[in-house]
XYZ file of C-alpha atoms in Angstrom:
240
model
C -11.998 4.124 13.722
C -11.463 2.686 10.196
C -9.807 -0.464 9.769
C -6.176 -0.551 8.391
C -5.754 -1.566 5.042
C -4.835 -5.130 4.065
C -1.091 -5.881 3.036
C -0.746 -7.397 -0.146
C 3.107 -8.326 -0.830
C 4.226 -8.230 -4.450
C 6.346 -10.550 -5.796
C 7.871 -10.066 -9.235
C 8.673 -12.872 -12.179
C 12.456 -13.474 -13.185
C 14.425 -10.559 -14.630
C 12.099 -7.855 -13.017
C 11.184 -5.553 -10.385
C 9.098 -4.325 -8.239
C 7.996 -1.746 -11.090
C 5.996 -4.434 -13.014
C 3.416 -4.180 -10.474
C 3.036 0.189 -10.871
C -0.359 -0.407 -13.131
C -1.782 -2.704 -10.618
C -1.144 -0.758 -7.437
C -2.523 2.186 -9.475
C -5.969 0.389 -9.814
C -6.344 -1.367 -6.559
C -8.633 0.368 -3.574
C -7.318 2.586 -0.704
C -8.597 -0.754 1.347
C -5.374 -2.919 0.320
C -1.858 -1.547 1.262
C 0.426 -3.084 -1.374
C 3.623 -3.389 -0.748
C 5.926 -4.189 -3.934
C 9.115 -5.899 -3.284
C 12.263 -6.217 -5.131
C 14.422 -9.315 -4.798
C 18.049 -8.631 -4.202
C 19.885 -7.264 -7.186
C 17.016 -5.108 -8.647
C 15.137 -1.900 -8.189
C 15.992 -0.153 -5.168
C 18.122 -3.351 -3.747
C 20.147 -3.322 -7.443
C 23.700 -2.819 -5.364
C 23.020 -6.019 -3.577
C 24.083 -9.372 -5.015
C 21.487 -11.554 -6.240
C 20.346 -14.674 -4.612
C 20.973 -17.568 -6.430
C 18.522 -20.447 -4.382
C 14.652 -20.222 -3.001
C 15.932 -20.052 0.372
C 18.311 -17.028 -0.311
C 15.511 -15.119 -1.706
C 13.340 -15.921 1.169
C 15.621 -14.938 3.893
C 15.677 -11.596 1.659
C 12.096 -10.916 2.445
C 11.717 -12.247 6.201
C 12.434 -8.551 7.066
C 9.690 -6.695 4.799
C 7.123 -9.625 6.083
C 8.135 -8.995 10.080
C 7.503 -5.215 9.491
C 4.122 -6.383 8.757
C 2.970 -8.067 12.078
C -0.403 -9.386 10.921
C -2.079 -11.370 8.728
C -1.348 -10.639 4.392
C -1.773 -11.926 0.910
C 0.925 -12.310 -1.497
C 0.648 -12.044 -4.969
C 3.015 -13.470 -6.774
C 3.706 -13.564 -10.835
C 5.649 -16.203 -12.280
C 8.713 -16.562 -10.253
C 7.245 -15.184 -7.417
C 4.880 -17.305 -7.348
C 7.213 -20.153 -6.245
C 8.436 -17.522 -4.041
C 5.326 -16.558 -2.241
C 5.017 -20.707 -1.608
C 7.966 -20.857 -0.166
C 7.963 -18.068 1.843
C 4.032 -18.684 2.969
C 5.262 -21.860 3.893
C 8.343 -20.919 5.896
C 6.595 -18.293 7.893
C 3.925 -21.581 8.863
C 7.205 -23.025 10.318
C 8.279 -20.404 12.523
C 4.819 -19.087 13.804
C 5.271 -15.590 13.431
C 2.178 -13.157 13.709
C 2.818 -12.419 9.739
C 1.674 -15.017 8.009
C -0.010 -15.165 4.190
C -3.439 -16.178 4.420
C -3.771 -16.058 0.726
C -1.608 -16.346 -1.937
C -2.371 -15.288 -6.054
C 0.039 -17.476 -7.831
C 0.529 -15.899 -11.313
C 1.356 -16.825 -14.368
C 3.075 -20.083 -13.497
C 2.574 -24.175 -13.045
C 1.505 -25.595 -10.253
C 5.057 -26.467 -8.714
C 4.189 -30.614 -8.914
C 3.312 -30.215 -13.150
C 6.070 -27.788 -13.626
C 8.768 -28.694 -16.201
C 12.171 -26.866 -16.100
C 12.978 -25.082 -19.572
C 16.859 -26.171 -19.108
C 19.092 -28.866 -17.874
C 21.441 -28.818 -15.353
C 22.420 -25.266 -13.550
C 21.286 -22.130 -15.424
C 24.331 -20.487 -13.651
C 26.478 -21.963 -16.126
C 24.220 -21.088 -19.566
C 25.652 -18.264 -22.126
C 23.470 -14.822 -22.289
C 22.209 -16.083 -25.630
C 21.196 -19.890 -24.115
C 18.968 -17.522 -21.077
C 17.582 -14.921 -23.364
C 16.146 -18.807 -25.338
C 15.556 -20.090 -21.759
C 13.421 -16.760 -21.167
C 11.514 -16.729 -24.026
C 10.480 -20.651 -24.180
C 9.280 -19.571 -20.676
C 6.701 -17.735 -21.869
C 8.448 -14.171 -20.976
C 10.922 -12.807 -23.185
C 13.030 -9.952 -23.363
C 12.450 -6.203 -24.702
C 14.298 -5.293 -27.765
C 15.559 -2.534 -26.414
C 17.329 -4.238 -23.638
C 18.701 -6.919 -25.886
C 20.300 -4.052 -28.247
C 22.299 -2.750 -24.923
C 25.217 -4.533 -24.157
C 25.162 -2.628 -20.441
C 21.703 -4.035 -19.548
C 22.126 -6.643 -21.785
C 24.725 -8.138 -19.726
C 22.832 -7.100 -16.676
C 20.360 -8.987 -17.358
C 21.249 -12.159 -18.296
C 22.716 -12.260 -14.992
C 19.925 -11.907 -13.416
C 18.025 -13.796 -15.230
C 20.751 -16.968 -14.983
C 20.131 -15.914 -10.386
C 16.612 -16.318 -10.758
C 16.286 -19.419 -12.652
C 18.806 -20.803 -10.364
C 16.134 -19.931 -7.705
C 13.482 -21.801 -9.785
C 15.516 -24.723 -9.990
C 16.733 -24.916 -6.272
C 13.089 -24.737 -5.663
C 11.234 -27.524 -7.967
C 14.286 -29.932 -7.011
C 13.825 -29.703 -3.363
C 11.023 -27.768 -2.313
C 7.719 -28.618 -5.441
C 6.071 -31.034 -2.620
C 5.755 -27.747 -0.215
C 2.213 -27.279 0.974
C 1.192 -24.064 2.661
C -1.971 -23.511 4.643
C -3.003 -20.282 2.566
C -5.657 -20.326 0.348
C -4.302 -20.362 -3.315
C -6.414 -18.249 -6.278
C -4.395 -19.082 -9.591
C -4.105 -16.222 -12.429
C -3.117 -16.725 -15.496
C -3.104 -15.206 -19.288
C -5.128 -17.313 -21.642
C -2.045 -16.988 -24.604
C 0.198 -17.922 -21.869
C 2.193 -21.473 -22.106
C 0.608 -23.291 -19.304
C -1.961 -26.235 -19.868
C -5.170 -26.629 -17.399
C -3.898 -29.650 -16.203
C -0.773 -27.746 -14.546
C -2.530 -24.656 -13.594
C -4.757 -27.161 -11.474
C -1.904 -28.784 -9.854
C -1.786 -25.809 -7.492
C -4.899 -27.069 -5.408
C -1.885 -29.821 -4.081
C -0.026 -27.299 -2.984
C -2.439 -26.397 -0.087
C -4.834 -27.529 2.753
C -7.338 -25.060 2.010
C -9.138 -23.615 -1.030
C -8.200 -23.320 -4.642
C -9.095 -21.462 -7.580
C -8.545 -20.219 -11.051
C -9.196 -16.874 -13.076
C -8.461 -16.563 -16.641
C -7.595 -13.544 -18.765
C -6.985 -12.308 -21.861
C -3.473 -11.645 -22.936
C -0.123 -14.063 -22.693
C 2.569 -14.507 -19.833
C 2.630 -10.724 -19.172
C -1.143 -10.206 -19.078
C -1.072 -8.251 -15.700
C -0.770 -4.566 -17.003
C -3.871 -5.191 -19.491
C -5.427 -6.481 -16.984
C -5.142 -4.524 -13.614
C -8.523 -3.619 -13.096
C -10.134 -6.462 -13.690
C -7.412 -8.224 -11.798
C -7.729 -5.519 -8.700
C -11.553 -6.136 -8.369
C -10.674 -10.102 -8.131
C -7.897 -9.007 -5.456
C -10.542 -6.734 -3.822
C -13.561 -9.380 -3.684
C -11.392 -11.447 -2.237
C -9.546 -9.836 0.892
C -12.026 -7.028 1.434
C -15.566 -9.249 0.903
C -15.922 -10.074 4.275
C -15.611 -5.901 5.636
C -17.721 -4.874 2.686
């Protein structure tokens, strides 16, 4: 009997979906099940509201994770990053047979070097302040979505939620330490210095490490083969 494959969760940055991750499901093996998630207010959850704070959005996912019932990765870009922390970390807490054994923080600071592009609440920022907020972040926003007030509107609110998630998280929750292995990914034209990037190994009790590629904060879609084969080596080494 062949073994199942491995879930890999997929966590999305701020102001996306689920959908960012298409080109890298499309290139990983028939040996890793992922499973791409959208937070609450996006994709296939877009009639729910948004959470606003790290602990919202983690509640959000306790139900796709108990589904799972074994061991997982999580790989998280940008805001989900902080995300898959916290939520590797909460599932420690309750000792639940799912638990993230390894998580691929993306495109984002080690929690303890990050600096927040914004004082005070992002709830209470204009849409022009979080499109700014967005774009010193490394991310940005598609022309095309800027030139339509609909989903301009639309997301600006969004992105205002998930900042507010950022920020809930780095002021109570950047000492969190998680017993998962962390492997950091990150675009070299990205805005993130080595020293923060390397903060991540205090994030855990087990290994670290660090993979560069070409490209900026959205390098993953360039990337998703080479980034697949690094996913691949890592889950499935042991089986191959």
């Amino acid at each position: 009997m062949s073994a199942k494959p491995y879930p890999l969760v997929l966590l999305h940055h701020a102001g996306g979906s689920a959908a960012y991750f298409d080109p890298l499901v499309r290139a990983l093996p028939p040996g890793i099940q992922p499973i791409a998630v959208d937070l609450p207010g996006r994709g296939r959850r877009w009639r729910e509201a948004p959470a606003t704070a790290m602990n919202e959005a983690v509640e959000a996912l306790m139900g796709v994770v108990d589904t799972i019932g074994a061991p997982f990765a999580v790989f998280g870009h940008s805001l989900g990053a902080y995300v898959g922390l916290s939520l590797a970390a909460r599932l420690e807490e309750t000792g639940a047979p799912s638990r993230c054994v390894t998580l691929f923080a993306s495109a984002n600071s080690g929690p303890r070097g990050a600096v927040l592009p914004f004082d005070g609440s992002p709830l209470a920022v204009s849409d022009e302040e979080i499109f700014e907020i967005a774009a010193k972040s490394g991310g940005g926003v598609a022309q095309q979505i800027l030139d339509h007030p609909q989903l301009r509107r639309r997301t600006a609110d969004l992105l205002r939620a998930d900042f507010s998630i950022s920020e809930s998280f780095l002021a109570r929750e950047r000492q969190t330490v998680t017993e998962a292995d962390i492997v950091v990914c990150y675009g070299a034209d990205d805005i993130f210095t080595a020293g923060q990037l390397d903060m991540w190994r205090l994030n855990t009790t087990q290994s670290s490490e660090v993979h560069l590629f070409s490209g900026g904060h959205f390098y993953v879609e360039e990337n998703a083969v080479a980034l697949a084969e690094i996913i691949t080596r890592r889950l499935l080494a042991p089986a191959l």
